[in-house]
Coordinates of N, CA and C in Angstrom, one line a residue:
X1 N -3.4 -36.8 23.6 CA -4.2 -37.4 22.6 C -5.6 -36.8 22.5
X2 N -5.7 -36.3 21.3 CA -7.5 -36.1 21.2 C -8.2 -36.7 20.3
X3 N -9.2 -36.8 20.6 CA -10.5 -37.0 19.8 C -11.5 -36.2 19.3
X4 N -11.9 -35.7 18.0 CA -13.1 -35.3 18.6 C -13.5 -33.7 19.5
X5 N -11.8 -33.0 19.7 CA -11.9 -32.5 20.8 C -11.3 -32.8 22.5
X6 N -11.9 -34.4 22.5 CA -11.9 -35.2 23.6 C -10.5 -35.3 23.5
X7 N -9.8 -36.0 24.9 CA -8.6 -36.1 24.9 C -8.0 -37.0 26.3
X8 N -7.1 -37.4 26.2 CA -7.1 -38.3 27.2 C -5.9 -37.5 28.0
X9 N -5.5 -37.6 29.4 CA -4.3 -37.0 29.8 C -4.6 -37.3 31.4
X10 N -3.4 -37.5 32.3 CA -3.7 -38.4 33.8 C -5.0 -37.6 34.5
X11 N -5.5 -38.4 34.9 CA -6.6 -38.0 36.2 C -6.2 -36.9 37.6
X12 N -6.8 -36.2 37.0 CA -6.9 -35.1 38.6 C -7.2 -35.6 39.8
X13 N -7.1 -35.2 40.8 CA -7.7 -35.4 42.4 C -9.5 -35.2 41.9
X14 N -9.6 -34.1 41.2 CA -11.1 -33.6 41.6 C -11.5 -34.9 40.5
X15 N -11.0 -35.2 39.5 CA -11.8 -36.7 38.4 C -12.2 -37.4 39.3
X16 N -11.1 -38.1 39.9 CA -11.0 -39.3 40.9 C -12.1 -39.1 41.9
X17 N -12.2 -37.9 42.6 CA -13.0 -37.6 43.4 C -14.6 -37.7 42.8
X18 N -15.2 -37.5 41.4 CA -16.0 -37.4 40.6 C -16.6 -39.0 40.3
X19 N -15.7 -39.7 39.6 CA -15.6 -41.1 39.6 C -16.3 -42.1 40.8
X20 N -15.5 -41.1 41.8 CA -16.1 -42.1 43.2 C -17.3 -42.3 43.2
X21 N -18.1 -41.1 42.6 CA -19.8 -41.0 42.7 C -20.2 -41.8 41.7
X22 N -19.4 -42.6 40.9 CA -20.4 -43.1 40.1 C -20.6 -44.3 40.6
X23 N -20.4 -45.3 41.6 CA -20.3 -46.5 42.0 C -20.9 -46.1 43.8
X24 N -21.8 -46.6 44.0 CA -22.1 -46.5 45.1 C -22.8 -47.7 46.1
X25 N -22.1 -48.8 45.3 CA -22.1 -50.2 46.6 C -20.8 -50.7 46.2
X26 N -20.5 -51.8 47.5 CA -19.4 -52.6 47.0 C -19.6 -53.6 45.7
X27 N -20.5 -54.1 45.3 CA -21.1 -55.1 44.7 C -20.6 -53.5 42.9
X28 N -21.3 -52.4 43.0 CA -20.6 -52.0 41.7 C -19.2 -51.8 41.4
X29 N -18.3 -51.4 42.7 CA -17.2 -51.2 42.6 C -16.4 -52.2 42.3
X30 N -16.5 -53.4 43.3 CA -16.0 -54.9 42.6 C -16.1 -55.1 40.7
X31 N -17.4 -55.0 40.6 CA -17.6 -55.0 39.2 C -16.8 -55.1 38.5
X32 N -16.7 -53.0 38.6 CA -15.6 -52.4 37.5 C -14.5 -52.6 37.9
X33 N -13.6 -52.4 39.2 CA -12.9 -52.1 39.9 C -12.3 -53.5 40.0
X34 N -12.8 -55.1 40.5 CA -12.6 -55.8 40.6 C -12.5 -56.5 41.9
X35 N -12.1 -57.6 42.5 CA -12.1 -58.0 44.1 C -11.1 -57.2 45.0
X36 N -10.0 -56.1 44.6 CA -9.4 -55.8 45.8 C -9.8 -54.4 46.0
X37 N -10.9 -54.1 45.9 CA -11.4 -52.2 45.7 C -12.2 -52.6 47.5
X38 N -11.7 -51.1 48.1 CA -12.6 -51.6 49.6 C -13.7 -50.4 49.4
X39 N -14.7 -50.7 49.9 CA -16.0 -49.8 50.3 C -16.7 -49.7 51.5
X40 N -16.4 -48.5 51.6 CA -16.7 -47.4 51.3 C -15.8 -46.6 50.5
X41 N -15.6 -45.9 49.7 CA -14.5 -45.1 48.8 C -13.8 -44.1 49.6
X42 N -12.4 -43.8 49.4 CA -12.1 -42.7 49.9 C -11.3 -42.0 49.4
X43 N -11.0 -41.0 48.8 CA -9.9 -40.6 48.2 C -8.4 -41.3 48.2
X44 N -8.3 -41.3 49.1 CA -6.9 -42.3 49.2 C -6.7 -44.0 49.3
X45 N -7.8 -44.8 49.3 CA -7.8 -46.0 49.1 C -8.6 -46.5 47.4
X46 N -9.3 -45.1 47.0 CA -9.5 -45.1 45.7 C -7.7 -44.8 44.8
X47 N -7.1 -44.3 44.9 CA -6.3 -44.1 44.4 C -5.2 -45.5 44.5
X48 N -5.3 -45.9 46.1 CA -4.5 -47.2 45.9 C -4.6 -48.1 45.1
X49 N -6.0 -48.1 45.3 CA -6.7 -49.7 44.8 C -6.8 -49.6 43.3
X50 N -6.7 -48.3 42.5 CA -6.6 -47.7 41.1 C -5.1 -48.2 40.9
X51 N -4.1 -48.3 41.3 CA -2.7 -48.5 41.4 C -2.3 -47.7 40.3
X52 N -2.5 -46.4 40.9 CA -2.2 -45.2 39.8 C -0.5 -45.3 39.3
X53 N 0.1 -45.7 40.7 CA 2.2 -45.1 40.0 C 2.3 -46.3 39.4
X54 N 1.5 -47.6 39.2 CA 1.6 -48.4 38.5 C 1.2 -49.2 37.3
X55 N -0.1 -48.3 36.6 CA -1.1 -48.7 35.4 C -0.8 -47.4 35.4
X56 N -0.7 -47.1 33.6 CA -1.4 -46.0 32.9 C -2.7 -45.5 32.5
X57 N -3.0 -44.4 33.4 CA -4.1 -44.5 34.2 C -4.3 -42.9 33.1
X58 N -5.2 -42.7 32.7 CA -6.1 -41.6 32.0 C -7.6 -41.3 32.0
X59 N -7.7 -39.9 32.2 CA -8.9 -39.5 32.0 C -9.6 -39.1 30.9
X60 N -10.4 -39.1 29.9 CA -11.1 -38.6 28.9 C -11.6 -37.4 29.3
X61 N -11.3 -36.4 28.9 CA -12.0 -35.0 29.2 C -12.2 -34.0 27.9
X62 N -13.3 -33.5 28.1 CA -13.4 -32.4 27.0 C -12.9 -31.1 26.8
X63 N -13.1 -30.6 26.4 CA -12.3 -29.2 26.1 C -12.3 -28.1 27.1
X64 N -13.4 -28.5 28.1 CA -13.4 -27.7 29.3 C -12.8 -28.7 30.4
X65 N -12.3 -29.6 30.6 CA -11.6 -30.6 31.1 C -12.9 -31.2 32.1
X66 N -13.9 -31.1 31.4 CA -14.8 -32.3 32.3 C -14.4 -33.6 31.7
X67 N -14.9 -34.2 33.1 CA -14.4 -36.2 32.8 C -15.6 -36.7 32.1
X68 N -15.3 -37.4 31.4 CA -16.1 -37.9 30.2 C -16.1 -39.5 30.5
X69 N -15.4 -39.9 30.7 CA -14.5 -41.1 31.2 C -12.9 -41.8 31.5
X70 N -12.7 -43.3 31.8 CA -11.9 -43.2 32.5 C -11.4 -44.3 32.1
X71 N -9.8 -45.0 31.7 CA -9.4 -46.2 31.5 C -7.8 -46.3 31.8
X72 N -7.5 -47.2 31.8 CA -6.0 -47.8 32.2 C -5.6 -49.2 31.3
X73 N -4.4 -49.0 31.1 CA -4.0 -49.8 30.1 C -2.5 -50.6 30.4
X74 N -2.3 -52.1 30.2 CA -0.9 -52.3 30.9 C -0.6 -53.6 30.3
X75 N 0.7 -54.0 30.0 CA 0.9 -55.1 29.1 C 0.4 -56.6 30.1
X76 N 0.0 -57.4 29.5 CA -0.5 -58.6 29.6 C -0.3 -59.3 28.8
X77 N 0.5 -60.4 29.0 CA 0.5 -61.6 28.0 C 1.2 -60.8 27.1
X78 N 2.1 -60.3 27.4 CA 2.6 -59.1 25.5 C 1.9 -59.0 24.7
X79 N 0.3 -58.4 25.4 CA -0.2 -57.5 24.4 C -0.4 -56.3 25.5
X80 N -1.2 -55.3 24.6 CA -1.8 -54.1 25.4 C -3.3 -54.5 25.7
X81 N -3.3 -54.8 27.4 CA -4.8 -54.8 28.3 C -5.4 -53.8 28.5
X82 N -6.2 -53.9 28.4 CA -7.2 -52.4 28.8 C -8.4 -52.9 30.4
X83 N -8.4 -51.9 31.0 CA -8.7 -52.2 32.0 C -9.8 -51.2 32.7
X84 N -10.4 -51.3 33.3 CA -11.2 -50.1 34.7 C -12.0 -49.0 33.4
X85 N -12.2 -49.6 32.0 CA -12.9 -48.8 31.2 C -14.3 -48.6 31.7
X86 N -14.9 -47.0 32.3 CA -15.7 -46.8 32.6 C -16.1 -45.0 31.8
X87 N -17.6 -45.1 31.8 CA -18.1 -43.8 31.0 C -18.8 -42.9 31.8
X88 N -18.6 -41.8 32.1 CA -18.9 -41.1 33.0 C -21.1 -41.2 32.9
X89 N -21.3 -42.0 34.0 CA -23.3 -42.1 33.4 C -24.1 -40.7 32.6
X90 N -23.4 -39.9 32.9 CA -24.1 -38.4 32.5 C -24.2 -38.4 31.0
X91 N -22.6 -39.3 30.2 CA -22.6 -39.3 29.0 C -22.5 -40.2 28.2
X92 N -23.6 -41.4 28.7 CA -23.1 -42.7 28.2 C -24.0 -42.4 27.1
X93 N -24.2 -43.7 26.1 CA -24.6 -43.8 25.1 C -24.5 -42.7 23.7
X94 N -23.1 -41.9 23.7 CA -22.6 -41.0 22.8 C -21.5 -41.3 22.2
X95 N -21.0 -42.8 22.2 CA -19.6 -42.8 21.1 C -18.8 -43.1 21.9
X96 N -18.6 -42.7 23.8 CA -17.7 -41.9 24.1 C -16.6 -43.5 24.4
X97 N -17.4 -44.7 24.6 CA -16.3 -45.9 24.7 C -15.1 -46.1 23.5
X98 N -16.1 -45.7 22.7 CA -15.0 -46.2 21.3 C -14.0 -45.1 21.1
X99 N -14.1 -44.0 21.8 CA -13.5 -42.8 21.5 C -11.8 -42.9 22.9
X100 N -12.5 -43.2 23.8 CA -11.9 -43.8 25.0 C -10.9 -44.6 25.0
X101 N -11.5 -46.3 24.3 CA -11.1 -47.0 23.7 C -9.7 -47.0 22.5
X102 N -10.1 -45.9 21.6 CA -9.5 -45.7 20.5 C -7.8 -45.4 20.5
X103 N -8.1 -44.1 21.6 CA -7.3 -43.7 22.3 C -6.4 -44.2 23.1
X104 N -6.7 -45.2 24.3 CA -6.2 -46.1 24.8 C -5.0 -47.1 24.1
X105 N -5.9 -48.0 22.9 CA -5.1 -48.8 21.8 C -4.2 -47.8 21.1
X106 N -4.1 -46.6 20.8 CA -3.2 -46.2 20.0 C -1.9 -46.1 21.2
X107 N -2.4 -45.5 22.5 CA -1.4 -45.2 23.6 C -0.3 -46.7 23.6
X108 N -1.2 -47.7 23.7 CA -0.9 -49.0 24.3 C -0.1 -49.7 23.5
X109 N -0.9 -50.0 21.8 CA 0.2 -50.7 21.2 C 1.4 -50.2 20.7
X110 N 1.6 -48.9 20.8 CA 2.9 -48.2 20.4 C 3.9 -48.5 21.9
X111 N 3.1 -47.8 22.8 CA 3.9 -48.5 24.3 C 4.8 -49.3 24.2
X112 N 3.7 -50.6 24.0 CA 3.9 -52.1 24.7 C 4.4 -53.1 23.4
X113 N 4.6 -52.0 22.1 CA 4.4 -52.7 20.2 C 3.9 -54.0 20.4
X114 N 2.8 -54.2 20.0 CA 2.0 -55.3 19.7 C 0.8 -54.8 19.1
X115 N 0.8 -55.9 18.6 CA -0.4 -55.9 17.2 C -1.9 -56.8 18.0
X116 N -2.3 -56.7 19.4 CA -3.3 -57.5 20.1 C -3.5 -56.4 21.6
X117 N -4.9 -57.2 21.4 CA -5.3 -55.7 22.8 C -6.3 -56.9 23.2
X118 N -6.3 -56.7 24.4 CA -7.4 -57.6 25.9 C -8.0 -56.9 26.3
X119 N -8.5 -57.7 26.9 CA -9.6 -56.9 28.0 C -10.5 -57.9 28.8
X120 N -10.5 -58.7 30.1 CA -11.7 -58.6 30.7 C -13.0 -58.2 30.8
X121 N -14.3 -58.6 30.8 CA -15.5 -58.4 31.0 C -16.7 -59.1 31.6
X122 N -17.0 -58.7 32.5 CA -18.4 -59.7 33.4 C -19.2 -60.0 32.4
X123 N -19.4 -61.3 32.5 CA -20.8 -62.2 31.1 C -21.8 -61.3 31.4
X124 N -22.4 -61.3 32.8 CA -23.2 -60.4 32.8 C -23.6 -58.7 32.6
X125 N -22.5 -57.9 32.1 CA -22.6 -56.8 31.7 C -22.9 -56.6 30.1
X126 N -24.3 -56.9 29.8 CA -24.1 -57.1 28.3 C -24.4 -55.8 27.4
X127 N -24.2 -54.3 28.0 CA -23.8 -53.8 27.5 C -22.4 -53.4 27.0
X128 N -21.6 -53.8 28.2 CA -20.2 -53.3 27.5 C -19.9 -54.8 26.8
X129 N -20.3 -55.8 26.8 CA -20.0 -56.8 26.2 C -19.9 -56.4 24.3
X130 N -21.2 -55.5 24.6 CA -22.5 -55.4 22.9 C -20.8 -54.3 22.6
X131 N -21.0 -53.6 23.5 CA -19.9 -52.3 22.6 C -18.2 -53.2 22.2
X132 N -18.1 -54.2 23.0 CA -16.7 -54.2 22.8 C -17.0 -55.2 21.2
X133 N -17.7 -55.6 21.6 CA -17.9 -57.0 19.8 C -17.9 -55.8 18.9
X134 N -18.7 -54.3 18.8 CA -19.2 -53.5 18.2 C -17.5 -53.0 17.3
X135 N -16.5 -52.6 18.8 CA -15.6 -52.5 18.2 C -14.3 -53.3 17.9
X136 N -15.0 -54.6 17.9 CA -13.9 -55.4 17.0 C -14.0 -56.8 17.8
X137 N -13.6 -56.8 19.4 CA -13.5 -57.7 20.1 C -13.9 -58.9 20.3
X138 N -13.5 -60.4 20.1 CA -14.1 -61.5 20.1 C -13.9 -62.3 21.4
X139 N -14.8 -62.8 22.0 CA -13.7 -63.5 23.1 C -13.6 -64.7 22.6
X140 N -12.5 -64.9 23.3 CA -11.5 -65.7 23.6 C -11.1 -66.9 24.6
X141 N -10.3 -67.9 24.5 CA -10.0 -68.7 25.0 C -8.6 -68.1 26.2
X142 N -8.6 -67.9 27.9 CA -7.6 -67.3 28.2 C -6.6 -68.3 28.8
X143 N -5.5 -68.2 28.5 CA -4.6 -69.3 28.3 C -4.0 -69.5 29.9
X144 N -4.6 -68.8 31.0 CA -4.3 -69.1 32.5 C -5.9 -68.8 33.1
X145 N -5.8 -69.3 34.7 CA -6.9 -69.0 35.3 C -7.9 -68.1 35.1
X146 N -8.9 -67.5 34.7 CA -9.5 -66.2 34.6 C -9.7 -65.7 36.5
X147 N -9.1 -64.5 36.6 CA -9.2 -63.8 37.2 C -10.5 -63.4 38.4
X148 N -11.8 -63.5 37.6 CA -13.1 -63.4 38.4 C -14.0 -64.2 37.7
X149 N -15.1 -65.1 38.8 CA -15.8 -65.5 38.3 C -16.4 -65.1 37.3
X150 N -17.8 -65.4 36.3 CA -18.9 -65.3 35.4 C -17.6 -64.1 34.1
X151 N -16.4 -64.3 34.1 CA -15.7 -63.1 33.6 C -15.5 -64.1 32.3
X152 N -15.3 -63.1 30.9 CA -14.8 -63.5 30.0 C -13.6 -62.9 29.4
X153 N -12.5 -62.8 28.4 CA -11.5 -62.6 28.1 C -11.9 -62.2 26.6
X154 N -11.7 -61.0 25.8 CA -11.9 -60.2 24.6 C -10.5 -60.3 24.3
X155 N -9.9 -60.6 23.1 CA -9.1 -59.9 22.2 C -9.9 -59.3 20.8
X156 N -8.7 -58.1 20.6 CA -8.8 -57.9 19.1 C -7.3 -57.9 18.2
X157 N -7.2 -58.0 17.6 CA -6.0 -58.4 16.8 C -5.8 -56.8 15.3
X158 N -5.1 -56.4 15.2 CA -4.6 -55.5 14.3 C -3.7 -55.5 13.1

């Protein structure tokens, strides 16, 4: 899938390895990552805790296959969830969520066919809050426990 150029296709050893640098306490890796990520990082407990043979797990890379960013997507509730959406810091603030994003929901609702996409988000991250409303997302009422504290629940509908 491209964008733009951009394009999404699985994560390399050296992404993953790349990725690792952008989180450097437990407290950011929980964040993104969530309660079962351990820290210190390691190639191989990053990869577990990613539950790569298990989520559809893609990298955003450009034409020279640098990582741009990084998301995973998996049915929930029968829709398509979107998950572990993160932007490489070098190239944040260029489009590159919505392009990530875009990508992801086309992968997803053809997947999983449904016309609704989720997504989790810490109340307190109110940038990616600002981008997900930006591209469409409202939250929502989640119809079981929420997962992590101060977290909210986004759908968008198609």
């Amino acid at each position: 899938m491209t964008t733009q150029g951009n394009r999404l296709s699985p994560p390399l050893k050296a992404h993953l390895s790349e990725m690792m640098t952008w989180f450097t306490s437990d407290q950011q890796i929980t964040s993104w990552g969530g309660p079962g990520f351990r820290f210190p990082l390691s190639i191989h407990s990053f990869k577990e805790d990613l539950k790569l043979s298990e989520l559809d797990s893609f990298a955003l890379t450009d034409q020279s296959n640098r990582l741009l960013g990084f998301g995973q997507c998996y049915e929930r509730l029968s829709r398509c969830h979107l998950g572990r959406l993160v932007i490489n810091p070098a190239h944040r603030g260029r489009g590159l969520i919505a392009q990530l994003m875009t990508q992801l929901i086309t992968f997803g609702r053809e997947k999983f066919d449904t016309n609704e996409v989720s997504l989790f988000v810490l109340n307190d991250n109110h940038s990616a809050l600002s981008a997900y409303q930006n591209f469409g997302f409202s939250i929502e009422q989640y119809p079981e426990v929420l997962p992590l504290e101060n977290c909210s629940y986004m759908l968008k509908t198609y």
